[in-house]
């Protein structure tokens, strides 16, 4: 009985921790002024523009192009070239243009649609399926690695300029999470993360 109760308490605690971090799991950015341009609000929730606009656009476009067999009627080199053209809107991120949220959203739609065109362009090449799959895997691994490095650097650079620079226990962007952890009488994991990062630096 005790082990069952312990397991139930552990599950309950895990659920409350996930609930506490809920907003961050959707926005993927701290809730502060510096990152307000990275999220889009829908009712009472805020979502990461890149993940909740870009990825769904890509998956939906892949399905639509496949269902209507447009990948069979358009030559693969056209699909790849236009895909690269749409995806090249990523480089707008190096300008101040994407500070405008509407442009940022359109950019993510273009990137998502471009990736779908490249996907079908690769799988329409006159090579065996396995060869096309290897090409797809290598190309998209490179794209995702580059995008993730860029976004990680962006987060680092923004936090570096902040007055509470990497002090997660004091950062206003994590205040809502800290309050929820306190409300549910859970360990302050934000402070723990800060402590661990400090320990690593000292070593």
mmCIF file of N, CA and C in Angstrom, residues 7-120:
data_model
loop_
_atom_site.group_PDB
_atom_site.id
_atom_site.type_symbol
_atom_site.label_atom_id
_atom_site.label_comp_id
_atom_site.label_asym_id
_atom_site.label_seq_id
_atom_site.Cartn_x
_atom_site.Cartn_y
_atom_site.Cartn_z
ATOM 1 N N UNK A 7 4.062 5.898 -5.217
ATOM 2 C CA UNK A 7 4.054 6.008 -6.675
ATOM 3 C C UNK A 7 3.035 7.052 -7.127
ATOM 4 N N UNK A 8 1.851 7.049 -6.452
ATOM 5 C CA UNK A 8 0.794 8.004 -6.772
ATOM 6 C C UNK A 8 1.252 9.428 -6.479
ATOM 7 N N UNK A 9 1.922 9.600 -5.345
ATOM 8 C CA UNK A 9 2.438 10.921 -4.970
ATOM 9 C C UNK A 9 3.494 11.404 -5.960
ATOM 10 N N UNK A 10 4.318 10.464 -6.426
ATOM 11 C CA UNK A 10 5.371 10.790 -7.394
ATOM 12 C C UNK A 10 4.747 11.236 -8.711
ATOM 13 N N UNK A 11 3.699 10.514 -9.140
ATOM 14 C CA UNK A 11 2.997 10.860 -10.377
ATOM 15 C C UNK A 11 2.323 12.218 -10.259
ATOM 16 N N UNK A 12 1.711 12.440 -9.094
ATOM 17 C CA UNK A 12 1.040 13.713 -8.832
ATOM 18 C C UNK A 12 2.038 14.869 -8.857
ATOM 19 N N UNK A 13 3.209 14.644 -8.253
ATOM 20 C CA UNK A 13 4.259 15.673 -8.217
ATOM 21 C C UNK A 13 4.776 15.968 -9.629
ATOM 22 N N UNK A 14 4.965 14.903 -10.411
ATOM 23 C CA UNK A 14 5.434 15.066 -11.797
ATOM 24 C C UNK A 14 4.431 15.871 -12.609
ATOM 25 N N UNK A 15 3.134 15.555 -12.428
ATOM 26 C CA UNK A 15 2.071 16.274 -13.134
ATOM 27 C C UNK A 15 2.080 17.759 -12.770
ATOM 28 N N UNK A 16 2.251 18.064 -11.479
ATOM 29 C CA UNK A 16 2.260 19.456 -11.016
ATOM 30 C C UNK A 16 3.491 20.216 -11.525
ATOM 31 N N UNK A 17 4.614 19.507 -11.650
ATOM 32 C CA UNK A 17 5.827 20.138 -12.199
ATOM 33 C C UNK A 17 5.591 20.504 -13.665
ATOM 34 N N UNK A 18 5.007 19.562 -14.427
ATOM 35 C CA UNK A 18 4.703 19.823 -15.844
ATOM 36 C C UNK A 18 3.714 20.981 -15.965
ATOM 37 N N UNK A 19 2.710 20.983 -15.069
ATOM 38 C CA UNK A 19 1.714 22.057 -15.058
ATOM 39 C C UNK A 19 2.369 23.405 -14.762
ATOM 40 N N UNK A 20 3.320 23.411 -13.843
ATOM 41 C CA UNK A 20 4.028 24.645 -13.474
ATOM 42 C C UNK A 20 4.831 25.201 -14.644
ATOM 43 N N UNK A 21 5.420 24.294 -15.420
ATOM 44 C CA UNK A 21 6.238 24.701 -16.574
ATOM 45 C C UNK A 21 5.408 24.801 -17.860
ATOM 46 N N UNK A 22 4.087 24.630 -17.726
ATOM 47 C CA UNK A 22 3.193 24.603 -18.892
ATOM 48 C C UNK A 22 3.385 25.739 -19.874
ATOM 49 N N UNK A 23 3.432 26.976 -19.369
ATOM 50 C CA UNK A 23 3.563 28.143 -20.249
ATOM 51 C C UNK A 23 4.883 28.108 -21.019
ATOM 52 N N UNK A 24 5.950 27.672 -20.347
ATOM 53 C CA UNK A 24 7.266 27.607 -20.995
ATOM 54 C C UNK A 24 7.300 26.501 -22.052
ATOM 55 N N UNK A 25 6.582 25.410 -21.803
ATOM 56 C CA UNK A 25 6.535 24.306 -22.761
ATOM 57 C C UNK A 25 5.836 24.716 -24.048
ATOM 58 N N UNK A 26 4.978 25.736 -23.961
ATOM 59 C CA UNK A 26 4.278 26.232 -25.146
ATOM 60 C C UNK A 26 5.013 27.381 -25.825
ATOM 61 N N UNK A 27 5.582 28.286 -25.010
ATOM 62 C CA UNK A 27 6.270 29.467 -25.573
ATOM 63 C C UNK A 27 7.723 29.212 -25.934
ATOM 64 N N UNK A 28 8.366 28.310 -25.180
ATOM 65 C CA UNK A 28 9.794 27.988 -25.377
ATOM 66 C C UNK A 28 10.716 29.182 -25.139
ATOM 67 N N UNK A 29 10.189 30.233 -24.576
ATOM 68 C CA UNK A 29 10.974 31.432 -24.256
ATOM 69 C C UNK A 29 10.502 31.974 -22.911
ATOM 70 N N UNK A 30 11.367 32.652 -22.180
ATOM 71 C CA UNK A 30 10.938 33.269 -20.910
ATOM 72 C C UNK A 30 9.822 34.294 -21.148
ATOM 73 N N UNK A 31 8.951 34.452 -20.142
ATOM 74 C CA UNK A 31 7.841 35.414 -20.252
ATOM 75 C C UNK A 31 8.311 36.815 -19.868
ATOM 76 N N UNK A 32 9.044 37.455 -20.765
ATOM 77 C CA UNK A 32 9.511 38.811 -20.482
ATOM 78 C C UNK A 32 9.474 39.651 -21.751
ATOM 79 N N UNK A 33 9.670 40.955 -21.601
ATOM 80 C CA UNK A 33 9.607 41.902 -22.713
ATOM 81 C C UNK A 33 10.590 41.547 -23.829
ATOM 82 N N UNK A 34 11.757 41.054 -23.448
ATOM 83 C CA UNK A 34 12.798 40.748 -24.444
ATOM 84 C C UNK A 34 12.399 39.652 -25.427
ATOM 85 N N UNK A 35 11.441 38.801 -25.014
ATOM 86 C CA UNK A 35 11.053 37.683 -25.872
ATOM 87 C C UNK A 35 9.598 37.760 -26.333
ATOM 88 N N UNK A 36 8.939 38.902 -26.112
ATOM 89 C CA UNK A 36 7.509 38.982 -26.444
ATOM 90 C C UNK A 36 7.249 38.813 -27.944
ATOM 91 N N UNK A 37 8.245 39.160 -28.777
ATOM 92 C CA UNK A 37 8.097 39.027 -30.227
ATOM 93 C C UNK A 37 8.225 37.604 -30.733
ATOM 94 N N UNK A 38 8.552 36.666 -29.839
ATOM 95 C CA UNK A 38 8.760 35.272 -30.246
ATOM 96 C C UNK A 38 7.527 34.401 -30.017
ATOM 97 N N UNK A 39 6.481 34.989 -29.454
ATOM 98 C CA UNK A 39 5.284 34.192 -29.141
ATOM 99 C C UNK A 39 4.032 34.830 -29.730
ATOM 100 N N UNK A 40 3.065 33.989 -30.033
ATOM 101 C CA UNK A 40 1.779 34.450 -30.549
ATOM 102 C C UNK A 40 0.699 34.016 -29.567
ATOM 103 N N UNK A 41 -0.232 34.929 -29.277
ATOM 104 C CA UNK A 41 -1.256 34.639 -28.264
ATOM 105 C C UNK A 41 -2.520 34.100 -28.923
ATOM 106 N N UNK A 42 -3.048 33.027 -28.360
ATOM 107 C CA UNK A 42 -4.328 32.469 -28.790
ATOM 108 C C UNK A 42 -5.149 32.204 -27.544
ATOM 109 N N UNK A 43 -6.205 33.018 -27.365
ATOM 110 C CA UNK A 43 -6.985 33.028 -26.129
ATOM 111 C C UNK A 43 -6.066 33.326 -24.950
ATOM 112 N N UNK A 44 -6.005 32.445 -23.962
ATOM 113 C CA UNK A 44 -5.171 32.770 -22.794
ATOM 114 C C UNK A 44 -3.774 32.147 -22.881
ATOM 115 N N UNK A 45 -3.508 31.447 -23.980
ATOM 116 C CA UNK A 45 -2.215 30.777 -24.119
ATOM 117 C C UNK A 45 -1.307 31.494 -25.122
ATOM 118 N N UNK A 46 0.005 31.360 -24.885
ATOM 119 C CA UNK A 46 0.990 31.914 -25.814
ATOM 120 C C UNK A 46 1.825 30.779 -26.389
ATOM 121 N N UNK A 47 2.028 30.824 -27.702
ATOM 122 C CA UNK A 47 2.735 29.754 -28.400
ATOM 123 C C UNK A 47 3.972 30.287 -29.115
ATOM 124 N N UNK A 48 5.008 29.468 -29.153
ATOM 125 C CA UNK A 48 6.235 29.806 -29.874
ATOM 126 C C UNK A 48 5.909 29.896 -31.368
ATOM 127 N N UNK A 49 6.211 31.040 -31.980
ATOM 128 C CA UNK A 49 5.889 31.249 -33.396
ATOM 129 C C UNK A 49 6.608 30.235 -34.282
ATOM 130 N N UNK A 50 7.891 30.033 -34.026
ATOM 131 C CA UNK A 50 8.675 29.116 -34.856
ATOM 132 C C UNK A 50 8.127 27.703 -34.853
ATOM 133 N N UNK A 51 7.828 27.183 -33.673
ATOM 134 C CA UNK A 51 7.390 25.788 -33.540
ATOM 135 C C UNK A 51 5.924 25.575 -33.907
ATOM 136 N N UNK A 52 5.059 26.516 -33.530
ATOM 137 C CA UNK A 52 3.626 26.319 -33.732
ATOM 138 C C UNK A 52 3.095 26.934 -35.024
ATOM 139 N N UNK A 53 3.967 27.606 -35.787
ATOM 140 C CA UNK A 53 3.597 28.100 -37.117
ATOM 141 C C UNK A 53 4.428 27.369 -38.172
ATOM 142 N N UNK A 54 5.744 27.355 -37.991
ATOM 143 C CA UNK A 54 6.653 26.752 -38.972
ATOM 144 C C UNK A 54 6.460 25.260 -39.176
ATOM 145 N N UNK A 55 6.517 24.482 -38.097
ATOM 146 C CA UNK A 55 6.422 23.020 -38.217
ATOM 147 C C UNK A 55 5.053 22.550 -38.732
ATOM 148 N N UNK A 56 3.927 23.063 -38.172
ATOM 149 C CA UNK A 56 2.627 22.648 -38.710
ATOM 150 C C UNK A 56 2.470 22.984 -40.193
ATOM 151 N N UNK A 57 2.974 24.171 -40.612
ATOM 152 C CA UNK A 57 2.910 24.549 -42.033
ATOM 153 C C UNK A 57 3.639 23.516 -42.882
ATOM 154 N N UNK A 58 4.802 23.093 -42.408
ATOM 155 C CA UNK A 58 5.606 22.104 -43.131
ATOM 156 C C UNK A 58 4.865 20.774 -43.266
ATOM 157 N N UNK A 59 4.343 20.255 -42.142
ATOM 158 C CA UNK A 59 3.654 18.955 -42.158
ATOM 159 C C UNK A 59 2.382 19.003 -43.009
ATOM 160 N N UNK A 60 1.597 20.078 -42.855
ATOM 161 C CA UNK A 60 0.348 20.214 -43.622
ATOM 162 C C UNK A 60 0.652 20.320 -45.115
ATOM 163 N N UNK A 61 1.692 21.091 -45.460
ATOM 164 C CA UNK A 61 2.077 21.259 -46.873
ATOM 165 C C UNK A 61 2.547 19.941 -47.481
ATOM 166 N N UNK A 62 3.309 19.162 -46.704
ATOM 167 C CA UNK A 62 3.771 17.848 -47.179
ATOM 168 C C UNK A 62 2.572 16.958 -47.497
ATOM 169 N N UNK A 63 1.573 16.962 -46.599
ATOM 170 C CA UNK A 63 0.368 16.135 -46.789
ATOM 171 C C UNK A 63 -0.423 16.602 -48.010
ATOM 172 N N UNK A 64 -0.667 17.922 -48.119
ATOM 173 C CA UNK A 64 -1.456 18.467 -49.236
ATOM 174 C C UNK A 64 -0.771 18.188 -50.580
ATOM 175 N N UNK A 65 0.535 18.451 -50.654
ATOM 176 C CA UNK A 65 1.279 18.195 -51.898
ATOM 177 C C UNK A 65 1.223 16.715 -52.277
ATOM 178 N N UNK A 66 1.269 15.843 -51.261
ATOM 179 C CA UNK A 66 1.218 14.402 -51.503
ATOM 180 C C UNK A 66 -0.162 13.929 -51.912
ATOM 181 N N UNK A 67 -1.202 14.412 -51.215
ATOM 182 C CA UNK A 67 -2.587 14.003 -51.497
ATOM 183 C C UNK A 67 -2.995 14.391 -52.916
ATOM 184 N N UNK A 68 -2.669 15.622 -53.313
ATOM 185 C CA UNK A 68 -3.033 16.095 -54.655
ATOM 186 C C UNK A 68 -1.982 15.732 -55.718
ATOM 187 N N UNK A 69 -0.983 14.964 -55.289
ATOM 188 C CA UNK A 69 0.074 14.459 -56.184
ATOM 189 C C UNK A 69 0.758 15.569 -56.991
ATOM 190 N N UNK A 70 0.867 16.745 -56.376
ATOM 191 C CA UNK A 70 1.533 17.864 -57.048
ATOM 192 C C UNK A 70 3.022 17.581 -57.220
ATOM 193 N N UNK A 71 3.545 16.748 -56.326
ATOM 194 C CA UNK A 71 4.964 16.366 -56.416
ATOM 195 C C UNK A 71 5.262 15.546 -57.668
ATOM 196 N N UNK A 72 4.202 14.936 -58.244
ATOM 197 C CA UNK A 72 4.389 14.128 -59.449
ATOM 198 C C UNK A 72 4.276 14.965 -60.721
ATOM 199 N N UNK A 73 3.541 16.083 -60.631
ATOM 200 C CA UNK A 73 3.338 16.924 -61.820
ATOM 201 C C UNK A 73 4.352 18.063 -61.932
ATOM 202 N N UNK A 74 5.092 18.328 -60.839
ATOM 203 C CA UNK A 74 6.112 19.389 -60.853
ATOM 204 C C UNK A 74 7.488 18.730 -60.827
ATOM 205 N N UNK A 75 8.386 19.097 -61.743
ATOM 206 C CA UNK A 75 9.738 18.501 -61.758
ATOM 207 C C UNK A 75 10.466 18.701 -60.428
ATOM 208 N N UNK A 76 11.269 17.724 -60.040
ATOM 209 C CA UNK A 76 11.958 17.767 -58.741
ATOM 210 C C UNK A 76 12.881 18.972 -58.599
ATOM 211 N N UNK A 77 13.543 19.378 -59.715
ATOM 212 C CA UNK A 77 14.448 20.535 -59.611
ATOM 213 C C UNK A 77 13.687 21.832 -59.342
ATOM 214 N N UNK A 78 12.439 21.930 -59.857
ATOM 215 C CA UNK A 78 11.588 23.091 -59.569
ATOM 216 C C UNK A 78 11.213 23.106 -58.091
ATOM 217 N N UNK A 79 10.824 21.935 -57.596
ATOM 218 C CA UNK A 79 10.430 21.823 -56.180
ATOM 219 C C UNK A 79 11.585 22.226 -55.266
ATOM 220 N N UNK A 80 12.775 21.721 -55.561
ATOM 221 C CA UNK A 80 13.944 22.019 -54.722
ATOM 222 C C UNK A 80 14.331 23.491 -54.814
ATOM 223 N N UNK A 81 14.363 24.030 -56.048
ATOM 224 C CA UNK A 81 14.761 25.437 -56.224
ATOM 225 C C UNK A 81 13.789 26.404 -55.560
ATOM 226 N N UNK A 82 12.485 26.154 -55.740
ATOM 227 C CA UNK A 82 11.493 27.022 -55.095
ATOM 228 C C UNK A 82 11.494 26.819 -53.582
ATOM 229 N N UNK A 83 11.776 25.586 -53.160
ATOM 230 C CA UNK A 83 11.890 25.307 -51.725
ATOM 231 C C UNK A 83 13.018 26.102 -51.096
ATOM 232 N N UNK A 84 14.161 26.122 -51.780
ATOM 233 C CA UNK A 84 15.314 26.901 -51.294
ATOM 234 C C UNK A 84 14.966 28.383 -51.256
ATOM 235 N N UNK A 85 14.247 28.854 -52.292
ATOM 236 C CA UNK A 85 13.845 30.267 -52.360
ATOM 237 C C UNK A 85 12.975 30.646 -51.162
ATOM 238 N N UNK A 86 11.971 29.821 -50.865
ATOM 239 C CA UNK A 86 11.088 30.089 -49.720
ATOM 240 C C UNK A 86 11.856 30.009 -48.402
ATOM 241 N N UNK A 87 12.719 29.005 -48.284
ATOM 242 C CA UNK A 87 13.472 28.827 -47.039
ATOM 243 C C UNK A 87 14.520 29.919 -46.820
ATOM 244 N N UNK A 88 14.950 30.543 -47.906
ATOM 245 C CA UNK A 88 15.967 31.602 -47.785
ATOM 246 C C UNK A 88 15.432 32.843 -47.065
ATOM 247 N N UNK A 89 14.103 32.891 -46.870
ATOM 248 C CA UNK A 89 13.532 34.000 -46.079
ATOM 249 C C UNK A 89 14.028 33.939 -44.633
ATOM 250 N N UNK A 90 14.632 32.807 -44.268
ATOM 251 C CA UNK A 90 15.241 32.682 -42.939
ATOM 252 C C UNK A 90 16.249 33.807 -42.695
ATOM 253 N N UNK A 91 16.967 34.204 -43.745
ATOM 254 C CA UNK A 91 18.024 35.209 -43.596
ATOM 255 C C UNK A 91 17.482 36.592 -43.236
ATOM 256 N N UNK A 92 16.162 36.751 -43.311
ATOM 257 C CA UNK A 92 15.548 37.996 -42.823
ATOM 258 C C UNK A 92 15.750 38.130 -41.317
ATOM 259 N N UNK A 93 15.981 36.996 -40.658
ATOM 260 C CA UNK A 93 16.193 36.992 -39.204
ATOM 261 C C UNK A 93 17.436 37.779 -38.801
ATOM 262 N N UNK A 94 18.349 37.960 -39.741
ATOM 263 C CA UNK A 94 19.566 38.720 -39.448
ATOM 264 C C UNK A 94 19.337 40.229 -39.569
ATOM 265 N N UNK A 95 18.128 40.601 -39.983
ATOM 266 C CA UNK A 95 17.765 42.021 -40.074
ATOM 267 C C UNK A 95 16.750 42.338 -38.983
ATOM 268 N N UNK A 96 16.352 43.591 -38.884
ATOM 269 C CA UNK A 96 15.368 43.996 -37.870
ATOM 270 C C UNK A 96 13.933 43.822 -38.366
ATOM 271 N N UNK A 97 13.791 43.395 -39.622
ATOM 272 C CA UNK A 97 12.464 43.259 -40.239
ATOM 273 C C UNK A 97 11.585 42.280 -39.468
ATOM 274 N N UNK A 98 12.187 41.183 -38.987
ATOM 275 C CA UNK A 98 11.397 40.158 -38.289
ATOM 276 C C UNK A 98 11.031 40.548 -36.854
ATOM 277 N N UNK A 99 11.397 41.770 -36.461
ATOM 278 C CA UNK A 99 10.924 42.290 -35.171
ATOM 279 C C UNK A 99 9.420 42.542 -35.260
ATOM 280 N N UNK A 100 8.956 42.782 -36.515
ATOM 281 C CA UNK A 100 7.512 42.955 -36.757
ATOM 282 C C UNK A 100 6.889 41.563 -36.755
ATOM 283 N N UNK A 101 5.981 41.328 -35.822
ATOM 284 C CA UNK A 101 5.453 39.976 -35.602
ATOM 285 C C UNK A 101 4.769 39.391 -36.837
ATOM 286 N N UNK A 102 4.013 40.212 -37.574
ATOM 287 C CA UNK A 102 3.314 39.723 -38.771
ATOM 288 C C UNK A 102 4.310 39.192 -39.795
ATOM 289 N N UNK A 103 5.403 39.932 -39.995
ATOM 290 C CA UNK A 103 6.441 39.501 -40.945
ATOM 291 C C UNK A 103 7.098 38.217 -40.449
ATOM 292 N N UNK A 104 7.313 38.128 -39.138
ATOM 293 C CA UNK A 104 7.921 36.918 -38.545
ATOM 294 C C UNK A 104 7.036 35.700 -38.804
ATOM 295 N N UNK A 105 5.718 35.864 -38.645
ATOM 296 C CA UNK A 105 4.776 34.764 -38.866
ATOM 297 C C UNK A 105 4.797 34.332 -40.335
ATOM 298 N N UNK A 106 4.751 35.319 -41.254
ATOM 299 C CA UNK A 106 4.798 35.017 -42.694
ATOM 300 C C UNK A 106 6.105 34.305 -43.042
ATOM 301 N N UNK A 107 7.193 34.769 -42.440
ATOM 302 C CA UNK A 107 8.504 34.147 -42.668
ATOM 303 C C UNK A 107 8.484 32.672 -42.274
ATOM 304 N N UNK A 108 7.891 32.367 -41.105
ATOM 305 C CA UNK A 108 7.839 30.976 -40.625
ATOM 306 C C UNK A 108 6.972 30.114 -41.550
ATOM 307 N N UNK A 109 5.893 30.711 -42.088
ATOM 308 C CA UNK A 109 5.033 29.990 -43.042
ATOM 309 C C UNK A 109 5.832 29.664 -44.306
ATOM 310 N N UNK A 110 6.586 30.646 -44.800
ATOM 311 C CA UNK A 110 7.413 30.443 -45.990
ATOM 312 C C UNK A 110 8.467 29.357 -45.760
ATOM 313 N N UNK A 111 9.109 29.400 -44.587
ATOM 314 C CA UNK A 111 10.138 28.398 -44.265
ATOM 315 C C UNK A 111 9.515 26.998 -44.206
ATOM 316 N N UNK A 112 8.352 26.899 -43.558
ATOM 317 C CA UNK A 112 7.649 25.616 -43.460
ATOM 318 C C UNK A 112 7.247 25.087 -44.824
ATOM 319 N N UNK A 113 6.691 25.980 -45.675
ATOM 320 C CA UNK A 113 6.270 25.580 -47.020
ATOM 321 C C UNK A 113 7.486 25.205 -47.864
ATOM 322 N N UNK A 114 8.556 25.979 -47.722
ATOM 323 C CA UNK A 114 9.795 25.694 -48.455
ATOM 324 C C UNK A 114 10.370 24.337 -48.114
ATOM 325 N N UNK A 115 10.330 23.989 -46.831
ATOM 326 C CA UNK A 115 10.857 22.678 -46.401
ATOM 327 C C UNK A 115 10.020 21.537 -46.983
ATOM 328 N N UNK A 116 8.697 21.773 -47.133
ATOM 329 C CA UNK A 116 7.816 20.757 -47.728
ATOM 330 C C UNK A 116 8.151 20.553 -49.208
ATOM 331 N N UNK A 117 8.434 21.650 -49.911
ATOM 332 C CA UNK A 117 8.812 21.558 -51.330
ATOM 333 C C UNK A 117 10.128 20.788 -51.489
ATOM 334 N N UNK A 118 11.093 21.092 -50.613
ATOM 335 C CA UNK A 118 12.384 20.386 -50.663
ATOM 336 C C UNK A 118 12.194 18.899 -50.345
ATOM 337 N N UNK A 119 11.325 18.610 -49.363
ATOM 338 C CA UNK A 119 11.023 17.221 -48.989
ATOM 339 C C UNK A 119 10.573 16.429 -50.213
ATOM 340 N N UNK A 120 9.542 16.956 -50.916
ATOM 341 C CA UNK A 120 9.026 16.235 -52.075
ATOM 342 C C UNK A 120 9.993 16.289 -53.253
#
